[in-house]
Every structure is written in C-alpha cells, then in structure tokens.
Amino acid sequence: MPELPEVEVTKQSLSPMLLGTTISGVHVGKPLRWPLGVDPKTLVGQTIVGVRRRGKYLLFDLDAGLLLLHLGMSGSVSVSQQWPGPLGPYDHFELQTTSCWMRLNDPRRFGAAVFAPSENSPQAHKLLGHLGVEPLEAGFTSDYFAAGLAKRAGAIKQVLLGGDVVVGVGNIYASEALFMAGIRPTRGAKRIGRVRINKLHQAIQTVLVRAIALGGSSLRDFKHTNGEHGLFQANSQVYGREGQACTQCQAPIKRIVQGQRATYFCATCQR
Ligand SMILES: [Zn+2]
C-alpha cells in the first residue's frame, strides 16, 4: 500500500513536470473509490499552479479549485513528456497537459481522483478534514504529540495508524519507529512517559525521512506489488522479520495482529 514516503516521492517527481502546465484533456476510466465530482471537461483549460501532499493525498492546485488524487491500495502515478502509448486496462485516470501526460494506474481501484472547488469546500473537507498534523512539518512538536497521546486510550500502534494525532505513519513505519524508540506496540498510548514519547517523536521522523530517501527505488518495485514491499522493507529492523534475530539483542522477532494488521516487535527491547 502506498504510504506517506511513496506519495511524497511521487509528488517530488511529478511536480517539476506538471507545475505551470495547462490541462488539455482528461480521461476518466472505470469507477474509482469516489467519483471525480465534476464533468471532466471543466478541468480543461485550467493551469496547475501547485503540487502538494497532505497525508497520502496528492493535491493539485488549479486556477479555480483543487484536484485530489489518492493511490488507494495499489495505485501508482506516472508522468511522461512523450505520449506513453494507449491506455492500459488499469489506467483509470489520465490528465493530459500542454507538456505531459499523467496517469493513475490502479488495478484494485481503491484510489480516486476528486475535484473540490477549494481546500475549504465540503468536498475537500470530507477527505482531508480528519487528518492529523504532518509528521515532517513544524506543527509536529513533541509537546503536541504528547498532548495527543494523553487523550488516547488505545494501543500506541493503533493510535499511530489512526492518523488523527499524526498523519501518514503507516503499518511498516509504525512498527519500525516503535522498535527504534523501544516501545511495545501494545502499550496504551496514554501510558507512555514523556522521555519515551520524545524518543518516539524523533523515531517517527527518522524512519520517514529514511524511507523518503530510499523512496526513489522503492517506488519502482512498488508499482508491481499489491502488498507492503519495497526497498525500505528490505532494510527493516523488525517489519516482516518474524522469527529472525533482533538486530539489537538476538531474540527472535515476534509477530502479532492488531486491528487486522501485522505488527512486528522485539519482546526484549520493547517495553
Ligand atoms: Zn531485541
């Protein structure tokens, strides 16, 4: 599943090609998770004046309005300055601009392309309104994080995945950050002491920055998988390593299921 680092890397690669170009054609294929919400023709003639990311959404600021793209479970976006050939069976959304083609390829169709009149409109609010702060932006301070966790009764791993305290810490990254901070994934979020919260705050940022740095190559593999794979996983300390020796203490890594998602941890190093 595309997580924050993959979406950030996608944004970084799309941005220089799309910024300042004008939409000249829109293709909408099979239904995605949510409909576009407007006649595709209304996008034609609009210039892309900004490319941003919020959580796992790609945001394209237009002259009038906002286009939101979500990669769902299996989506990937490609952009090309030369015609990329006929649309494939999984290319369900395409923007043609004055200088390139951008395609959303999404075999499982949990992704979406949605138009919103503005970022404050109900259409955008429905998708973005519940999102917590960005983990790599200034608003994610350790004070903010501690205050958010103090109100949560659930297990810390679940609270991280919930995305309403801090957004974009997906399944792999939550397991890795908790290992780095020495915190057991099942520990109640509000029962973690401040020193350990500070460690976790730092670990989340370290893990995501590292994943973004590796993202260029993980994205390539990513396109061909439906699961949680990629280069980052090959470099993981606990994720996907059940039964293997902990890199710190040699004890076997354990795997449990929390909220239907696999969690990996070291029962010796994480308390
Ligand atoms: Zn260990």
mmCIF file of N, CA, C and O in Angstrom, residues 140-225:
data_model
loop_
_atom_site.group_PDB
_atom_site.id
_atom_site.type_symbol
_atom_site.label_atom_id
_atom_site.label_comp_id
_atom_site.label_asym_id
_atom_site.label_seq_id
_atom_site.Cartn_x
_atom_site.Cartn_y
_atom_site.Cartn_z
ATOM 1 N N PHE A 140 4.369 19.398 14.107
ATOM 2 C CA PHE A 140 4.528 18.128 14.830
ATOM 3 C C PHE A 140 5.655 18.284 15.861
ATOM 4 O O PHE A 140 6.781 17.854 15.657
ATOM 5 N N THR A 141 5.325 18.914 16.977
ATOM 6 C CA THR A 141 6.304 19.072 18.061
ATOM 7 C C THR A 141 6.095 17.930 19.053
ATOM 8 O O THR A 141 5.043 17.277 19.057
ATOM 9 N N SER A 142 7.064 17.714 19.920
ATOM 10 C CA SER A 142 6.904 16.645 20.911
ATOM 11 C C SER A 142 5.824 17.026 21.929
ATOM 12 O O SER A 142 5.136 16.157 22.460
ATOM 13 N N ASP A 143 5.631 18.326 22.181
ATOM 14 C CA ASP A 143 4.543 18.761 23.074
ATOM 15 C C ASP A 143 3.177 18.418 22.476
ATOM 16 O O ASP A 143 2.296 17.908 23.156
ATOM 17 N N TYR A 144 3.027 18.722 21.186
ATOM 18 C CA TYR A 144 1.779 18.407 20.502
ATOM 19 C C TYR A 144 1.529 16.892 20.536
ATOM 20 O O TYR A 144 0.431 16.427 20.816
ATOM 21 N N PHE A 145 2.570 16.130 20.250
ATOM 22 C CA PHE A 145 2.461 14.671 20.193
ATOM 23 C C PHE A 145 2.067 14.121 21.574
ATOM 24 O O PHE A 145 1.156 13.301 21.694
ATOM 25 N N ALA A 146 2.723 14.609 22.612
ATOM 26 C CA ALA A 146 2.433 14.152 23.978
ATOM 27 C C ALA A 146 0.985 14.480 24.360
ATOM 28 O O ALA A 146 0.276 13.651 24.945
ATOM 29 N N ALA A 147 0.533 15.678 24.002
ATOM 30 C CA ALA A 147 -0.845 16.072 24.327
ATOM 31 C C ALA A 147 -1.848 15.187 23.587
ATOM 32 O O ALA A 147 -2.884 14.798 24.135
ATOM 33 N N GLY A 148 -1.531 14.848 22.327
ATOM 34 C CA GLY A 148 -2.416 13.985 21.534
ATOM 35 C C GLY A 148 -2.499 12.580 22.122
ATOM 36 O O GLY A 148 -3.579 12.006 22.239
ATOM 37 N N LEU A 149 -1.356 12.035 22.510
ATOM 38 C CA LEU A 149 -1.330 10.668 23.043
ATOM 39 C C LEU A 149 -2.020 10.592 24.405
ATOM 40 O O LEU A 149 -2.633 9.574 24.738
ATOM 41 N N ALA A 150 -1.943 11.669 25.181
ATOM 42 C CA ALA A 150 -2.520 11.664 26.539
ATOM 43 C C ALA A 150 -4.028 11.439 26.514
ATOM 44 O O ALA A 150 -4.610 10.982 27.488
ATOM 45 N N LYS A 151 -4.656 11.747 25.370
ATOM 46 C CA LYS A 151 -6.114 11.613 25.266
ATOM 47 C C LYS A 151 -6.538 10.279 24.671
ATOM 48 O O LYS A 151 -7.728 10.012 24.531
ATOM 49 N N ARG A 152 -5.571 9.435 24.289
ATOM 50 C CA ARG A 152 -5.936 8.217 23.575
ATOM 51 C C ARG A 152 -5.846 6.986 24.471
ATOM 52 O O ARG A 152 -4.819 6.721 25.085
ATOM 53 N N ALA A 153 -6.925 6.219 24.501
ATOM 54 C CA ALA A 153 -6.982 5.026 25.349
ATOM 55 C C ALA A 153 -6.352 3.814 24.663
ATOM 56 O O ALA A 153 -5.916 2.885 25.329
ATOM 57 N N GLY A 154 -6.288 3.812 23.353
ATOM 58 C CA GLY A 154 -5.881 2.615 22.614
ATOM 59 C C GLY A 154 -4.388 2.330 22.682
ATOM 60 O O GLY A 154 -3.600 3.102 23.237
ATOM 61 N N ALA A 155 -4.012 1.180 22.073
ATOM 62 C CA ALA A 155 -2.600 0.797 21.967
ATOM 63 C C ALA A 155 -1.880 1.791 21.054
ATOM 64 O O ALA A 155 -2.449 2.254 20.066
ATOM 65 N N ILE A 156 -0.633 2.072 21.384
ATOM 66 C CA ILE A 156 0.109 3.111 20.655
ATOM 67 C C ILE A 156 0.177 2.818 19.153
ATOM 68 O O ILE A 156 0.037 3.730 18.330
ATOM 69 N N LYS A 157 0.370 1.563 18.780
ATOM 70 C CA LYS A 157 0.463 1.253 17.340
ATOM 71 C C LYS A 157 -0.836 1.639 16.624
ATOM 72 O O LYS A 157 -0.822 2.211 15.542
ATOM 73 N N GLN A 158 -1.970 1.318 17.256
ATOM 74 C CA GLN A 158 -3.271 1.631 16.660
ATOM 75 C C GLN A 158 -3.482 3.139 16.570
ATOM 76 O O GLN A 158 -4.069 3.637 15.613
ATOM 77 N N VAL A 159 -3.038 3.837 17.604
ATOM 78 C CA VAL A 159 -3.198 5.296 17.622
ATOM 79 C C VAL A 159 -2.374 5.923 16.491
ATOM 80 O O VAL A 159 -2.842 6.827 15.796
ATOM 81 N N LEU A 160 -1.173 5.400 16.279
ATOM 82 C CA LEU A 160 -0.346 5.922 15.178
ATOM 83 C C LEU A 160 -1.018 5.669 13.832
ATOM 84 O O LEU A 160 -1.079 6.551 12.977
ATOM 85 N N LEU A 161 -1.557 4.456 13.648
ATOM 86 C CA LEU A 161 -2.189 4.128 12.365
ATOM 87 C C LEU A 161 -3.480 4.924 12.154
ATOM 88 O O LEU A 161 -3.879 5.155 11.021
ATOM 89 N N GLY A 162 -4.114 5.321 13.246
ATOM 90 C CA GLY A 162 -5.375 6.063 13.155
ATOM 91 C C GLY A 162 -5.242 7.369 12.377
ATOM 92 O O GLY A 162 -6.185 7.810 11.728
ATOM 93 N N GLY A 163 -4.061 7.983 12.435
ATOM 94 C CA GLY A 163 -3.810 9.161 11.605
ATOM 95 C C GLY A 163 -4.434 10.453 12.082
ATOM 96 O O GLY A 163 -4.298 11.481 11.417
ATOM 97 N N ASP A 164 -5.104 10.448 13.226
ATOM 98 C CA ASP A 164 -5.720 11.704 13.658
ATOM 99 C C ASP A 164 -4.828 12.479 14.632
ATOM 100 O O ASP A 164 -5.050 13.671 14.852
ATOM 101 N N VAL A 165 -3.812 11.819 15.220
ATOM 102 C CA VAL A 165 -2.819 12.570 16.004
ATOM 103 C C VAL A 165 -1.725 13.048 15.055
ATOM 104 O O VAL A 165 -1.404 14.231 14.984
ATOM 105 N N VAL A 166 -1.154 12.099 14.342
ATOM 106 C CA VAL A 166 -0.153 12.429 13.327
ATOM 107 C C VAL A 166 -0.475 11.569 12.114
ATOM 108 O O VAL A 166 -0.831 10.407 12.237
ATOM 109 N N VAL A 167 -0.381 12.157 10.944
ATOM 110 C CA VAL A 167 -0.840 11.506 9.737
ATOM 111 C C VAL A 167 0.317 10.780 9.042
ATOM 112 O O VAL A 167 1.475 11.176 9.199
ATOM 113 N N GLY A 168 0.015 9.699 8.338
ATOM 114 C CA GLY A 168 0.999 9.125 7.422
ATOM 115 C C GLY A 168 1.981 8.138 8.021
ATOM 116 O O GLY A 168 2.908 7.717 7.340
ATOM 117 N N VAL A 169 1.802 7.755 9.294
ATOM 118 C CA VAL A 169 2.680 6.731 9.871
ATOM 119 C C VAL A 169 2.002 5.385 9.617
ATOM 120 O O VAL A 169 1.190 4.920 10.402
ATOM 121 N N GLY A 170 2.310 4.802 8.482
ATOM 122 C CA GLY A 170 1.658 3.563 8.058
ATOM 123 C C GLY A 170 2.175 2.359 8.818
ATOM 124 O O GLY A 170 2.979 2.482 9.744
ATOM 125 N N ASN A 171 1.714 1.189 8.404
ATOM 126 C CA ASN A 171 1.950 -0.033 9.169
ATOM 127 C C ASN A 171 3.432 -0.377 9.337
ATOM 128 O O ASN A 171 3.883 -0.698 10.433
ATOM 129 N N ILE A 172 4.176 -0.295 8.247
ATOM 130 C CA ILE A 172 5.603 -0.624 8.326
ATOM 131 C C ILE A 172 6.317 0.384 9.219
ATOM 132 O O ILE A 172 7.097 0.031 10.111
ATOM 133 N N TYR A 173 6.017 1.658 8.994
ATOM 134 C CA TYR A 173 6.758 2.729 9.672
ATOM 135 C C TYR A 173 6.415 2.803 11.152
ATOM 136 O O TYR A 173 7.255 3.159 11.979
ATOM 137 N N ALA A 174 5.177 2.430 11.495
ATOM 138 C CA ALA A 174 4.803 2.408 12.908
ATOM 139 C C ALA A 174 5.599 1.320 13.635
ATOM 140 O O ALA A 174 6.159 1.559 14.714
ATOM 141 N N SER A 175 5.685 0.125 13.050
ATOM 142 C CA SER A 175 6.460 -0.960 13.669
ATOM 143 C C SER A 175 7.924 -0.556 13.833
ATOM 144 O O SER A 175 8.535 -0.778 14.878
ATOM 145 N N GLU A 176 8.477 0.037 12.807
ATOM 146 C CA GLU A 176 9.895 0.416 12.842
ATOM 147 C C GLU A 176 10.176 1.517 13.854
ATOM 148 O O GLU A 176 11.162 1.467 14.587
ATOM 149 N N ALA A 177 9.309 2.523 13.888
ATOM 150 C CA ALA A 177 9.522 3.645 14.817
ATOM 151 C C ALA A 177 9.388 3.172 16.268
ATOM 152 O O ALA A 177 10.154 3.602 17.142
ATOM 153 N N LEU A 178 8.434 2.282 16.529
ATOM 154 C CA LEU A 178 8.261 1.776 17.896
ATOM 155 C C LEU A 178 9.468 0.946 18.323
ATOM 156 O O LEU A 178 9.895 1.004 19.477
ATOM 157 N N PHE A 179 10.039 0.201 17.395
ATOM 158 C CA PHE A 179 11.256 -0.554 17.724
ATOM 159 C C PHE A 179 12.393 0.414 18.042
ATOM 160 O O PHE A 179 13.098 0.280 19.041
ATOM 161 N N MET A 180 12.550 1.425 17.200
ATOM 162 C CA MET A 180 13.629 2.399 17.394
ATOM 163 C C MET A 180 13.501 3.097 18.751
ATOM 164 O O MET A 180 14.497 3.408 19.397
ATOM 165 N N ALA A 181 12.254 3.318 19.189
ATOM 166 C CA ALA A 181 12.024 4.007 20.454
ATOM 167 C C ALA A 181 11.953 3.043 21.644
ATOM 168 O O ALA A 181 11.858 3.478 22.793
ATOM 169 N N GLY A 182 11.994 1.731 21.385
ATOM 170 C CA GLY A 182 11.945 0.745 22.470
ATOM 171 C C GLY A 182 10.587 0.641 23.140
ATOM 172 O O GLY A 182 10.495 0.285 24.314
ATOM 173 N N ILE A 183 9.535 0.934 22.389
ATOM 174 C CA ILE A 183 8.181 0.913 22.967
ATOM 175 C C ILE A 183 7.386 -0.264 22.397
ATOM 176 O O ILE A 183 7.321 -0.454 21.171
ATOM 177 N N ARG A 184 6.746 -1.008 23.275
ATOM 178 C CA ARG A 184 5.936 -2.166 22.883
ATOM 179 C C ARG A 184 4.687 -1.658 22.136
ATOM 180 O O ARG A 184 4.002 -0.757 22.630
ATOM 181 N N PRO A 185 4.386 -2.218 20.957
ATOM 182 C CA PRO A 185 3.249 -1.715 20.150
ATOM 183 C C PRO A 185 1.901 -1.789 20.861
ATOM 184 O O PRO A 185 0.983 -1.041 20.535
ATOM 185 N N THR A 186 1.776 -2.706 21.822
ATOM 186 C CA THR A 186 0.500 -2.889 22.527
ATOM 187 C C THR A 186 0.340 -1.942 23.720
ATOM 188 O O THR A 186 -0.731 -1.895 24.329
ATOM 189 N N ARG A 187 1.382 -1.194 24.048
ATOM 190 C CA ARG A 187 1.298 -0.311 25.217
ATOM 191 C C ARG A 187 0.235 0.775 25.006
ATOM 192 O O ARG A 187 0.119 1.326 23.921
ATOM 193 N N GLY A 188 -0.534 1.060 26.034
ATOM 194 C CA GLY A 188 -1.542 2.109 25.947
ATOM 195 C C GLY A 188 -0.893 3.456 25.643
ATOM 196 O O GLY A 188 0.092 3.825 26.284
ATOM 197 N N ALA A 189 -1.441 4.180 24.671
ATOM 198 C CA ALA A 189 -0.811 5.430 24.228
ATOM 199 C C ALA A 189 -0.663 6.417 25.379
ATOM 200 O O ALA A 189 0.336 7.116 25.485
ATOM 201 N N LYS A 190 -1.666 6.453 26.258
ATOM 202 C CA LYS A 190 -1.596 7.465 27.312
ATOM 203 C C LYS A 190 -0.755 7.005 28.507
ATOM 204 O O LYS A 190 -0.613 7.745 29.482
ATOM 205 N N ARG A 191 -0.197 5.787 28.400
ATOM 206 C CA ARG A 191 0.623 5.274 29.494
ATOM 207 C C ARG A 191 2.122 5.291 29.160
ATOM 208 O O ARG A 191 2.911 4.576 29.756
ATOM 209 N N ILE A 192 2.489 6.109 28.191
ATOM 210 C CA ILE A 192 3.907 6.213 27.820
ATOM 211 C C ILE A 192 4.477 7.493 28.434
ATOM 212 O O ILE A 192 3.901 8.564 28.274
ATOM 213 N N GLY A 193 5.588 7.347 29.133
ATOM 214 C CA GLY A 193 6.212 8.500 29.797
ATOM 215 C C GLY A 193 6.786 9.494 28.799
ATOM 216 O O GLY A 193 7.042 9.166 27.643
ATOM 217 N N ARG A 194 6.993 10.711 29.275
ATOM 218 C CA ARG A 194 7.379 11.788 28.382
ATOM 219 C C ARG A 194 8.726 11.565 27.699
ATOM 220 O O ARG A 194 8.906 11.875 26.515
ATOM 221 N N VAL A 195 9.692 10.994 28.419
ATOM 222 C CA VAL A 195 11.006 10.772 27.804
ATOM 223 C C VAL A 195 10.866 9.803 26.623
ATOM 224 O O VAL A 195 11.460 10.000 25.556
ATOM 225 N N ARG A 196 10.026 8.774 26.820
ATOM 226 C CA ARG A 196 9.821 7.799 25.761
ATOM 227 C C ARG A 196 8.985 8.375 24.613
ATOM 228 O O ARG A 196 9.191 8.022 23.445
ATOM 229 N N ILE A 197 8.068 9.263 24.930
ATOM 230 C CA ILE A 197 7.309 9.944 23.865
ATOM 231 C C ILE A 197 8.264 10.769 22.996
ATOM 232 O O ILE A 197 8.173 10.769 21.769
ATOM 233 N N ASN A 198 9.198 11.449 23.650
ATOM 234 C CA ASN A 198 10.170 12.241 22.887
ATOM 235 C C ASN A 198 10.998 11.349 21.964
ATOM 236 O O ASN A 198 11.283 11.713 20.819
ATOM 237 N N LYS A 199 11.353 10.171 22.461
ATOM 238 C CA LYS A 199 12.115 9.220 21.634
ATOM 239 C C LYS A 199 11.297 8.774 20.429
ATOM 240 O O LYS A 199 11.807 8.666 19.317
ATOM 241 N N LEU A 200 10.022 8.494 20.676
ATOM 242 C CA LEU A 200 9.142 8.032 19.598
ATOM 243 C C LEU A 200 8.917 9.144 18.572
ATOM 244 O O LEU A 200 8.913 8.892 17.356
ATOM 245 N N HIS A 201 8.731 10.350 19.054
ATOM 246 C CA HIS A 201 8.575 11.524 18.192
ATOM 247 C C HIS A 201 9.760 11.618 17.228
ATOM 248 O O HIS A 201 9.587 11.783 16.012
ATOM 249 N N GLN A 202 10.946 11.479 17.766
ATOM 250 C CA GLN A 202 12.165 11.538 16.958
ATOM 251 C C GLN A 202 12.239 10.348 16.002
ATOM 252 O O GLN A 202 12.591 10.497 14.833
ATOM 253 N N ALA A 203 11.876 9.156 16.514
ATOM 254 C CA ALA A 203 11.973 7.929 15.709
ATOM 255 C C ALA A 203 11.048 7.989 14.496
ATOM 256 O O ALA A 203 11.423 7.558 13.396
ATOM 257 N N ILE A 204 9.843 8.523 14.671
ATOM 258 C CA ILE A 204 8.885 8.629 13.559
ATOM 259 C C ILE A 204 9.492 9.468 12.438
ATOM 260 O O ILE A 204 9.459 9.100 11.260
ATOM 261 N N GLN A 205 10.102 10.584 12.826
ATOM 262 C CA GLN A 205 10.679 11.457 11.805
ATOM 263 C C GLN A 205 11.876 10.797 11.126
ATOM 264 O O GLN A 205 12.019 10.866 9.904
ATOM 265 N N THR A 206 12.708 10.138 11.918
ATOM 266 C CA THR A 206 13.894 9.473 11.359
ATOM 267 C C THR A 206 13.490 8.389 10.362
ATOM 268 O O THR A 206 14.043 8.301 9.259
ATOM 269 N N VAL A 207 12.512 7.575 10.757
ATOM 270 C CA VAL A 207 12.069 6.462 9.904
ATOM 271 C C VAL A 207 11.476 6.988 8.590
ATOM 272 O O VAL A 207 11.762 6.469 7.510
ATOM 273 N N LEU A 208 10.667 8.046 8.671
ATOM 274 C CA LEU A 208 10.027 8.570 7.455
ATOM 275 C C LEU A 208 11.041 9.255 6.540
ATOM 276 O O LEU A 208 10.982 9.085 5.319
ATOM 277 N N VAL A 209 11.962 10.005 7.121
ATOM 278 C CA VAL A 209 12.975 10.674 6.297
ATOM 279 C C VAL A 209 13.824 9.637 5.562
ATOM 280 O O VAL A 209 14.113 9.761 4.372
ATOM 281 N N ARG A 210 14.178 8.570 6.283
ATOM 282 C CA ARG A 210 14.963 7.495 5.683
ATOM 283 C C ARG A 210 14.176 6.832 4.546
ATOM 284 O O ARG A 210 14.717 6.559 3.478
ATOM 285 N N ALA A 211 12.875 6.588 4.786
ATOM 286 C CA ALA A 211 12.051 5.930 3.762
ATOM 287 C C ALA A 211 11.903 6.816 2.524
ATOM 288 O O ALA A 211 11.913 6.317 1.399
ATOM 289 N N ILE A 212 11.784 8.116 2.732
ATOM 290 C CA ILE A 212 11.673 9.028 1.581
ATOM 291 C C ILE A 212 12.982 9.002 0.794
ATOM 292 O O ILE A 212 12.989 8.969 -0.432
ATOM 293 N N ALA A 213 14.104 8.966 1.519
ATOM 294 C CA ALA A 213 15.408 8.920 0.849
ATOM 295 C C ALA A 213 15.545 7.636 0.019
ATOM 296 O O ALA A 213 16.166 7.641 -1.039
ATOM 297 N N LEU A 214 14.973 6.540 0.479
ATOM 298 C CA LEU A 214 15.024 5.275 -0.260
ATOM 299 C C LEU A 214 13.910 5.181 -1.286
ATOM 300 O O LEU A 214 13.894 4.273 -2.120
ATOM 301 N N GLY A 215 12.970 6.122 -1.209
ATOM 302 C CA GLY A 215 11.718 6.014 -1.962
ATOM 303 C C GLY A 215 11.859 5.939 -3.448
ATOM 304 O O GLY A 215 11.067 5.281 -4.108
ATOM 305 N N GLY A 216 12.865 6.629 -4.002
ATOM 306 C CA GLY A 216 13.006 6.619 -5.453
ATOM 307 C C GLY A 216 13.073 5.208 -5.995
ATOM 308 O O GLY A 216 12.439 4.882 -6.976
ATOM 309 N N SER A 217 13.804 4.355 -5.298
ATOM 310 C CA SER A 217 13.924 2.997 -5.811
ATOM 311 C C SER A 217 12.797 2.096 -5.323
ATOM 312 O O SER A 217 12.408 1.176 -6.022
ATOM 313 N N SER A 218 12.256 2.372 -4.133
ATOM 314 C CA SER A 218 11.166 1.506 -3.658
ATOM 315 C C SER A 218 9.945 1.693 -4.537
ATOM 316 O O SER A 218 9.163 0.797 -4.763
ATOM 317 N N LEU A 219 9.803 2.880 -5.080
ATOM 318 C CA LEU A 219 8.640 3.183 -5.899
ATOM 319 C C LEU A 219 8.604 2.322 -7.158
ATOM 320 O O LEU A 219 7.541 1.926 -7.608
ATOM 321 N N ARG A 220 9.784 2.066 -7.685
ATOM 322 C CA ARG A 220 9.835 1.248 -8.901
ATOM 323 C C ARG A 220 9.264 -0.140 -8.651
ATOM 324 O O ARG A 220 8.461 -0.635 -9.420
ATOM 325 N N ASP A 221 9.656 -0.748 -7.531
ATOM 326 C CA ASP A 221 9.166 -2.093 -7.214
ATOM 327 C C ASP A 221 7.703 -2.034 -6.882
ATOM 328 O O ASP A 221 6.920 -2.896 -7.209
ATOM 329 N N PHE A 222 7.391 -0.988 -6.227
ATOM 330 C CA PHE A 222 6.129 -0.776 -5.667
ATOM 331 C C PHE A 222 4.995 -0.901 -6.665
ATOM 332 O O PHE A 222 3.945 -1.439 -6.392
ATOM 333 N N LYS A 223 5.310 -0.404 -7.853
ATOM 334 C CA LYS A 223 4.334 -0.389 -8.925
ATOM 335 C C LYS A 223 3.849 -1.794 -9.255
ATOM 336 O O LYS A 223 2.747 -1.977 -9.749
ATOM 337 N N HIS A 224 4.688 -2.774 -8.985
ATOM 338 C CA HIS A 224 4.348 -4.134 -9.402
ATOM 339 C C HIS A 224 3.863 -4.985 -8.240
ATOM 340 O O HIS A 224 3.820 -6.184 -8.332
ATOM 341 N N THR A 225 3.552 -4.376 -7.137
ATOM 342 C CA THR A 225 3.135 -5.171 -5.988
ATOM 343 C C THR A 225 1.827 -4.641 -5.429
ATOM 344 O O THR A 225 1.476 -3.487 -5.616
#
